[in-house]
Coordinates of C-alpha atoms in Angstrom, one line a residue:
M2 CA 5.5 -35.0 -16.0
V3 CA 8.4 -36.8 -17.5
R4 CA 10.1 -35.2 -20.4
F5 CA 12.0 -37.3 -22.9
T6 CA 15.2 -36.5 -24.6
I7 CA 16.6 -36.9 -28.1
A8 CA 18.5 -40.0 -29.2
V9 CA 22.2 -40.3 -29.1
S10 CA 24.7 -43.0 -30.0
A11 CA 27.9 -44.0 -28.2
L12 CA 31.2 -44.8 -29.9
L13 CA 34.2 -46.6 -28.5
L14 CA 37.5 -45.0 -29.6
A15 CA 40.4 -47.0 -30.8
S16 CA 43.1 -46.6 -33.4
R17 CA 42.3 -50.0 -34.9
A18 CA 38.6 -50.8 -34.6
A19 CA 38.9 -54.3 -36.1
A20 CA 41.0 -55.4 -33.1
L21 CA 38.4 -54.5 -30.5
D22 CA 37.1 -57.0 -28.0
P23 CA 33.2 -56.8 -28.2
I24 CA 31.4 -55.4 -25.1
I25 CA 28.5 -57.3 -23.6
T26 CA 26.5 -57.0 -20.4
K27 CA 25.8 -59.4 -17.6
G28 CA 23.4 -58.2 -14.9
S29 CA 24.5 -54.7 -13.8
K30 CA 28.1 -55.1 -15.3
C31 CA 29.6 -54.3 -18.6
L32 CA 32.1 -56.9 -19.7
Y33 CA 34.5 -57.6 -22.5
K34 CA 33.8 -60.8 -24.4
N35 CA 36.8 -62.3 -22.6
E36 CA 34.7 -61.8 -19.4
T37 CA 36.8 -59.1 -17.7
Q38 CA 34.9 -56.0 -16.6
F39 CA 34.7 -52.9 -18.8
F40 CA 34.4 -49.4 -17.4
I41 CA 33.3 -46.4 -19.5
K42 CA 35.9 -43.7 -19.4
G43 CA 34.2 -41.1 -21.6
I44 CA 34.4 -37.5 -22.6
A45 CA 31.6 -35.4 -24.1
Y46 CA 33.1 -34.6 -27.5
Q47 CA 30.5 -32.6 -29.3
K48 CA 30.1 -28.8 -28.9
D49 CA 26.8 -27.4 -27.6
P50 CA 24.5 -27.7 -30.6
Y51 CA 22.0 -25.2 -29.2
R52 CA 24.6 -22.5 -28.8
L53 CA 25.9 -23.2 -32.3
G54 CA 22.5 -23.2 -34.0
G55 CA 22.3 -26.9 -34.6
E56 CA 18.8 -27.3 -33.2
S57 CA 17.6 -24.1 -34.8
G58 CA 17.9 -25.5 -38.3
D59 CA 20.1 -22.7 -39.6
G60 CA 22.7 -25.2 -40.7
T61 CA 25.6 -23.6 -38.8
Y62 CA 26.4 -26.6 -36.6
S63 CA 28.9 -29.2 -37.8
D64 CA 29.3 -32.6 -36.1
P65 CA 33.1 -33.0 -35.4
L66 CA 32.7 -36.7 -35.9
S67 CA 32.0 -35.9 -39.6
D68 CA 35.2 -33.8 -39.8
G69 CA 38.2 -36.0 -40.6
D70 CA 40.7 -33.4 -39.8
S71 CA 39.2 -32.7 -36.4
C72 CA 39.1 -36.4 -35.6
K73 CA 42.8 -36.8 -36.6
R74 CA 43.7 -33.9 -34.4
D75 CA 41.6 -34.9 -31.4
I76 CA 41.8 -38.7 -31.2
P77 CA 45.4 -38.8 -30.0
I78 CA 44.5 -36.2 -27.2
L79 CA 41.5 -38.3 -26.2
A80 CA 43.5 -41.5 -26.2
K81 CA 46.2 -39.8 -24.0
A82 CA 43.5 -38.9 -21.6
G83 CA 42.5 -42.5 -21.3
T84 CA 39.1 -42.0 -23.1
N85 CA 37.3 -45.0 -24.5
V86 CA 33.8 -43.6 -25.1
I87 CA 32.2 -40.4 -26.6
P88 CA 28.5 -39.6 -26.9
D89 CA 27.3 -38.6 -30.4
P90 CA 24.1 -36.4 -30.3
Q91 CA 21.7 -36.7 -33.2
C92 CA 19.0 -34.2 -34.0
I93 CA 16.0 -36.0 -35.5
V94 CA 12.9 -35.0 -37.4
D95 CA 10.9 -38.2 -38.2
L96 CA 11.9 -39.9 -35.0
F97 CA 12.1 -43.6 -35.6
D98 CA 13.2 -43.3 -39.2
R99 CA 16.1 -41.2 -37.8
Y100 CA 16.8 -43.8 -35.2
K101 CA 17.0 -46.5 -37.8
A102 CA 19.2 -44.4 -40.0
V103 CA 21.7 -43.9 -37.2
I104 CA 21.7 -47.6 -36.4
D105 CA 22.2 -48.5 -40.0
D106 CA 25.1 -46.1 -40.3
L107 CA 26.9 -47.1 -37.1
A108 CA 25.9 -50.7 -36.2
N109 CA 28.5 -52.3 -38.6
Y110 CA 31.4 -50.6 -36.9
D111 CA 33.2 -52.7 -34.3
N112 CA 33.8 -49.7 -32.2
T113 CA 30.0 -49.0 -31.7
I114 CA 28.9 -50.3 -28.3
G115 CA 25.3 -49.0 -28.3
F116 CA 22.8 -46.2 -28.6
F117 CA 20.7 -43.9 -26.4
A118 CA 17.0 -43.6 -27.2
G119 CA 14.9 -40.8 -25.9
Y120 CA 11.8 -42.7 -24.6
E121 CA 10.5 -46.1 -23.8
A122 CA 8.8 -47.0 -27.1
A123 CA 12.0 -46.0 -29.0
I124 CA 14.0 -48.3 -26.8
R125 CA 11.6 -51.2 -27.6
D126 CA 11.6 -50.5 -31.3
S127 CA 15.3 -49.9 -31.6
E128 CA 16.1 -53.1 -29.7
K129 CA 13.8 -55.0 -32.0
Y130 CA 15.2 -53.3 -35.1
I131 CA 18.8 -54.2 -34.1
K132 CA 17.9 -57.8 -33.4
D133 CA 16.1 -58.2 -36.8
L134 CA 18.9 -56.4 -38.6
R135 CA 21.8 -58.2 -37.0
K136 CA 20.7 -61.7 -36.3
D137 CA 23.4 -63.8 -34.6
Q138 CA 25.8 -60.9 -34.6
R139 CA 27.5 -59.2 -31.6
W140 CA 25.5 -57.4 -28.8
L141 CA 24.6 -53.8 -29.3
G142 CA 22.8 -52.1 -26.4
V143 CA 20.0 -49.5 -26.3
G144 CA 19.9 -47.3 -23.3
Y145 CA 18.6 -44.0 -21.9
A146 CA 20.3 -40.9 -20.5
A147 CA 18.7 -38.2 -18.5
N148 CA 19.4 -35.3 -16.1
D149 CA 18.3 -35.7 -12.5
N150 CA 14.9 -34.5 -11.4
S151 CA 14.2 -35.1 -7.8
Q152 CA 10.4 -35.1 -8.2
I153 CA 10.5 -38.1 -10.6
R154 CA 13.9 -39.6 -9.8
V155 CA 12.7 -42.9 -8.4
A156 CA 9.8 -43.3 -10.7
A157 CA 11.9 -42.7 -13.8
V158 CA 14.6 -45.1 -12.7
D159 CA 12.0 -47.8 -12.0
Y160 CA 10.0 -47.1 -15.2
F161 CA 12.8 -47.8 -17.6
N162 CA 13.7 -51.0 -15.9
C163 CA 10.3 -52.5 -15.1
G164 CA 7.8 -54.5 -17.1
P165 CA 8.4 -56.7 -20.2
Q166 CA 12.1 -56.9 -20.6
E167 CA 11.9 -56.7 -24.4
S168 CA 11.0 -53.0 -24.1
T169 CA 13.3 -52.1 -21.2
L170 CA 16.7 -50.5 -21.5
D171 CA 20.1 -52.3 -21.7
F172 CA 21.9 -49.6 -19.7
W173 CA 21.2 -46.3 -18.0
G174 CA 23.2 -43.0 -18.2
Y175 CA 22.3 -40.6 -15.4
N176 CA 23.5 -37.3 -14.0
L177 CA 23.0 -38.3 -10.4
Y178 CA 26.0 -38.6 -8.0
S179 CA 24.5 -41.2 -5.8
C180 CA 25.0 -45.0 -5.6
R181 CA 22.1 -45.8 -3.4
I182 CA 19.3 -45.5 -5.9
F183 CA 21.1 -47.9 -8.3
F184 CA 22.5 -50.4 -5.8
N185 CA 19.9 -53.1 -6.8
Y186 CA 19.5 -52.1 -10.5
S187 CA 19.5 -55.0 -12.9
V188 CA 21.3 -53.3 -15.8
P189 CA 24.6 -51.3 -16.0
V190 CA 24.6 -47.7 -14.9
F191 CA 27.1 -44.9 -15.7
L192 CA 27.2 -41.2 -15.2
A193 CA 26.1 -39.5 -18.4
E194 CA 28.0 -36.3 -17.5
Y195 CA 30.4 -35.6 -14.6
G196 CA 33.0 -33.0 -13.8
C197 CA 36.7 -33.8 -14.1
N198 CA 37.1 -33.1 -10.4
D199 CA 34.8 -36.1 -9.7
T200 CA 36.9 -38.6 -11.6
T201 CA 38.7 -40.0 -8.6
A202 CA 35.5 -40.5 -6.6
L203 CA 33.6 -42.1 -9.6
Y204 CA 36.3 -44.8 -10.1
S205 CA 36.8 -45.5 -6.4
D206 CA 36.1 -48.9 -5.0
D207 CA 32.8 -47.8 -3.5
M208 CA 31.3 -46.2 -6.6
S209 CA 32.7 -48.7 -9.1
K210 CA 30.6 -51.4 -7.3
V211 CA 27.5 -49.7 -8.8
F212 CA 28.6 -47.4 -11.6
S213 CA 30.3 -48.7 -14.8
G214 CA 32.2 -45.5 -15.4
G215 CA 31.0 -42.3 -16.9
I216 CA 31.4 -39.5 -19.5
A217 CA 33.3 -36.4 -18.4
Y218 CA 31.9 -33.1 -19.5
M219 CA 33.4 -31.8 -21.8
Y220 CA 36.2 -31.9 -24.4
Y221 CA 35.9 -28.4 -25.9
Q222 CA 36.5 -25.2 -24.0
E223 CA 33.4 -23.1 -24.2
E224 CA 31.8 -20.3 -22.2
N225 CA 30.9 -22.7 -19.4
D226 CA 34.6 -23.2 -18.7
Y227 CA 34.2 -27.0 -18.5
G228 CA 36.7 -27.8 -21.3
L229 CA 39.1 -30.7 -20.7
V230 CA 41.9 -28.5 -22.2
R231 CA 41.7 -26.3 -19.1
H232 CA 41.5 -29.1 -16.5
P233 CA 43.8 -32.0 -15.6
R234 CA 43.4 -34.9 -18.0
V235 CA 45.5 -37.1 -15.8
R236 CA 42.5 -38.0 -13.5
V237 CA 40.7 -39.7 -16.4
A238 CA 43.9 -41.4 -17.7
K239 CA 44.9 -42.8 -14.3
A240 CA 41.5 -44.0 -13.2
T241 CA 41.9 -47.7 -12.3
P242 CA 38.7 -49.0 -10.7
S243 CA 38.6 -52.4 -9.0
S244 CA 36.9 -54.8 -11.5
T245 CA 35.4 -58.2 -11.4
S246 CA 35.3 -61.1 -13.8
A247 CA 32.3 -62.9 -15.2
D248 CA 33.3 -66.1 -13.4
N249 CA 33.2 -64.4 -10.0
Y250 CA 30.0 -62.4 -10.7
N251 CA 26.5 -63.9 -10.2
P252 CA 23.9 -61.1 -10.6
T253 CA 21.0 -61.3 -8.2
N254 CA 19.3 -58.0 -8.9
S255 CA 15.9 -58.1 -10.6
P256 CA 13.8 -55.5 -12.3
P257 CA 11.6 -53.3 -10.0
S258 CA 7.9 -52.9 -9.9
C259 CA 6.6 -50.2 -12.2
P260 CA 5.9 -46.8 -10.6
E261 CA 2.3 -45.9 -9.6
L262 CA 0.6 -43.0 -11.3
S263 CA 0.8 -39.7 -9.4
S264 CA 0.7 -36.0 -9.8
S265 CA 4.4 -36.0 -10.7
W266 CA 4.4 -39.2 -12.7
E267 CA 1.7 -39.5 -15.4
V268 CA 3.1 -42.2 -17.6
N269 CA 1.4 -45.6 -17.7
R270 CA 3.9 -48.4 -18.3
K271 CA 1.3 -50.9 -19.2
V272 CA 0.7 -49.4 -22.7
L273 CA 3.3 -48.0 -25.0
P274 CA 2.8 -46.0 -28.3
F275 CA 2.6 -47.9 -31.5
T276 CA 5.7 -48.6 -33.5
T277 CA 5.7 -45.9 -36.1
D278 CA 4.5 -46.7 -39.6
R279 CA 5.4 -44.3 -42.3
D280 CA 3.1 -46.0 -44.9
L281 CA 0.0 -45.5 -42.6
C282 CA 0.8 -41.8 -42.1
E283 CA 1.3 -41.2 -45.8
C284 CA -1.8 -43.2 -46.6
I285 CA -3.9 -40.7 -44.6
H286 CA -2.1 -37.7 -46.0
K287 CA -1.8 -38.2 -49.7
P288 CA -5.5 -38.7 -50.6
A289 CA -6.6 -35.9 -48.2
S290 CA -8.9 -33.3 -49.7
C291 CA -7.7 -30.9 -47.0
S292 CA -4.0 -30.8 -46.3
P293 CA -1.6 -28.1 -45.1
S294 CA 0.0 -26.1 -47.9
S295 CA 3.7 -25.6 -48.0
R296 CA 2.9 -21.9 -47.7
L297 CA 1.3 -22.4 -44.3
N298 CA 3.7 -21.7 -41.4
S299 CA 4.0 -24.7 -39.1
S300 CA 3.9 -22.2 -36.2
D301 CA 0.2 -21.7 -37.0
Y302 CA -0.6 -25.4 -36.7
G303 CA -1.3 -25.1 -33.0
E304 CA -4.1 -22.6 -33.4
I305 CA -5.7 -24.5 -36.2
F306 CA -5.6 -27.7 -34.2
G307 CA -7.1 -25.9 -31.3
F308 CA -10.0 -24.6 -33.3
I309 CA -10.7 -27.9 -35.1
C310 CA -10.5 -30.0 -31.9
V311 CA -12.7 -27.6 -30.0
E312 CA -15.3 -27.5 -32.8
S313 CA -15.3 -31.3 -33.2
S314 CA -13.6 -33.5 -30.7
S315 CA -14.3 -36.5 -32.9
A316 CA -12.2 -34.9 -35.7
C317 CA -9.2 -35.1 -33.4
A318 CA -9.9 -38.6 -32.0
G319 CA -7.5 -40.3 -34.4
I320 CA -4.5 -38.2 -33.2
N321 CA -5.1 -38.2 -29.5
T322 CA -2.8 -39.5 -26.9
N323 CA -3.0 -39.8 -23.1
T324 CA 0.1 -41.2 -21.4
T325 CA -1.9 -41.6 -18.1
T326 CA -4.6 -43.8 -19.4
G327 CA -2.3 -45.4 -22.0
V328 CA -4.3 -44.2 -25.1
Y329 CA -2.4 -43.8 -28.3
R330 CA -4.6 -43.4 -31.4
A331 CA -3.6 -44.7 -34.8
Y332 CA -2.4 -41.3 -36.3
S333 CA -0.7 -40.1 -33.1
M334 CA 2.6 -41.5 -34.5
C335 CA 2.4 -39.2 -37.6
N336 CA 4.1 -35.9 -38.0
D337 CA 2.1 -32.6 -37.5
T338 CA 1.4 -32.1 -41.1
Q339 CA -0.1 -35.5 -41.5
K340 CA -2.1 -35.1 -38.2
L341 CA -3.4 -31.8 -39.4
A342 CA -4.5 -33.4 -42.7
A343 CA -6.3 -36.2 -40.9
S344 CA -8.0 -33.8 -38.4
S345 CA -9.0 -31.2 -41.0
N346 CA -10.5 -33.9 -43.3
A347 CA -12.5 -35.4 -40.4
W348 CA -13.7 -31.9 -39.4
A349 CA -14.6 -31.0 -43.0
A350 CA -16.6 -34.1 -43.3
T351 CA -18.5 -33.1 -40.1
A352 CA -19.0 -29.6 -41.4
T353 CA -20.2 -30.9 -44.8
A354 CA -22.8 -33.1 -43.2
A355 CA -24.1 -30.3 -41.0
S356 CA -24.1 -27.9 -44.0
T357 CA -25.9 -30.4 -46.2
A358 CA -28.5 -31.2 -43.5
S359 CA -29.3 -27.5 -43.0
S360 CA -29.4 -26.5 -46.7
G361 CA -31.0 -29.6 -48.0
A362 CA -28.3 -29.9 -50.6
G363 CA -27.5 -33.3 -52.0
A364 CA -24.2 -35.1 -51.4
G365 CA -21.4 -33.5 -53.4
G366 CA -23.8 -30.7 -54.5
D367 CA -22.0 -27.5 -55.6
G368 CA -18.9 -28.0 -53.3
G369 CA -20.7 -26.2 -50.5
E370 CA -18.8 -28.2 -48.0
F371 CA -15.5 -26.6 -49.2
K372 CA -17.0 -23.1 -49.1
S373 CA -18.4 -23.8 -45.6
F374 CA -15.0 -25.0 -44.4
S375 CA -13.3 -22.0 -45.8
R376 CA -15.8 -19.5 -44.4
V377 CA -15.4 -21.0 -40.9
L378 CA -11.6 -20.8 -41.1
H379 CA -11.9 -17.3 -42.3
A380 CA -14.0 -16.3 -39.4
A381 CA -11.8 -18.2 -36.9
F382 CA -8.5 -16.8 -38.1
P383 CA -9.0 -13.4 -39.7
A384 CA -5.5 -12.2 -38.7
F385 CA -3.8 -14.7 -40.9
F386 CA -6.5 -15.9 -43.3
E387 CA -4.3 -15.4 -46.3
Q388 CA -2.1 -18.2 -44.9
V389 CA -5.0 -20.2 -43.7
A390 CA -6.6 -20.0 -47.1
A391 CA -3.6 -21.8 -48.4
F392 CA -4.2 -24.5 -45.7
T393 CA -6.4 -26.5 -48.0
N394 CA -6.0 -27.9 -51.5
M395 CA -9.5 -26.9 -52.3
G396 CA -8.8 -24.1 -54.8

């Protein structure tokens, strides 16, 4: 099963951004606007956010791009190494809102060349957002970066390049040291991470026919001993791949057919998730009679979902997804709190109807539906009923 990654953005380093020649793509090549070929010569600049607590939410991770003193210290070193690209990881909560915020923050800088999105629908929506936001302005690409997985390698490569081109990637960053699989690819490809010792090979005549450069891993010296400060920078600085010009390049590669479903590839390309709609999700959440309290731990959501969806599959119909059949229900785009509100209200309505039918009580009655809902939850989750009691706004 394919696993999607978080979104990142890519920045082109220069001392004077206003003087930069915009980057465009033509077929599988990156080009300057003056139509000479552009090769990515990048270095992974951020420290590992997982090791430093950035993904754990404890607030200890600091993005060096937001630290002016660090940038002033490091940019001359990166420039001396011949670097022109660095990846900028972003940890996101409400996914597409975060994508849009990153685009809003960085799109107006001349030294931004594009963004990585973590999955197909995000590529589609980000590309459309950029086009709507920046009509008649310079090109900004949206691509995808991933580690290699031999089980889904070919399917993943084809999946992100096939089908309607308005929802396919503009470039691909991959950690696969092989030209063969990308020889006929119709968009630019670069190595998202490579070791410094591979620089000479990457920018050789053979590999530069397929790869548009890459991003060396990494700038900082950490426990993994990959830091650029410990390894020769001269390989990156002296890389001079053979290039082509737009006049001499007539792309003939075309997008591949979409991959067939299999035991190792369970994503249907014919149907993508909806574009996220915050208003829709807030609409279902705000008027909900049953909604998760702030006192309820989100780690308990899974067990509550499990109980509700087993008791009443129809209560969870609005949040269901199935990538194999291409089913994405209306509220599947919402966050877990909003999904839980939608499901619990649907289940409570079912429980109310059943309780009313068995007791003969009239609609509304004495609030028996609320009591019934609370009793069932109490019976289902005795170990943490004190928290679960706070699950509803029923009093």
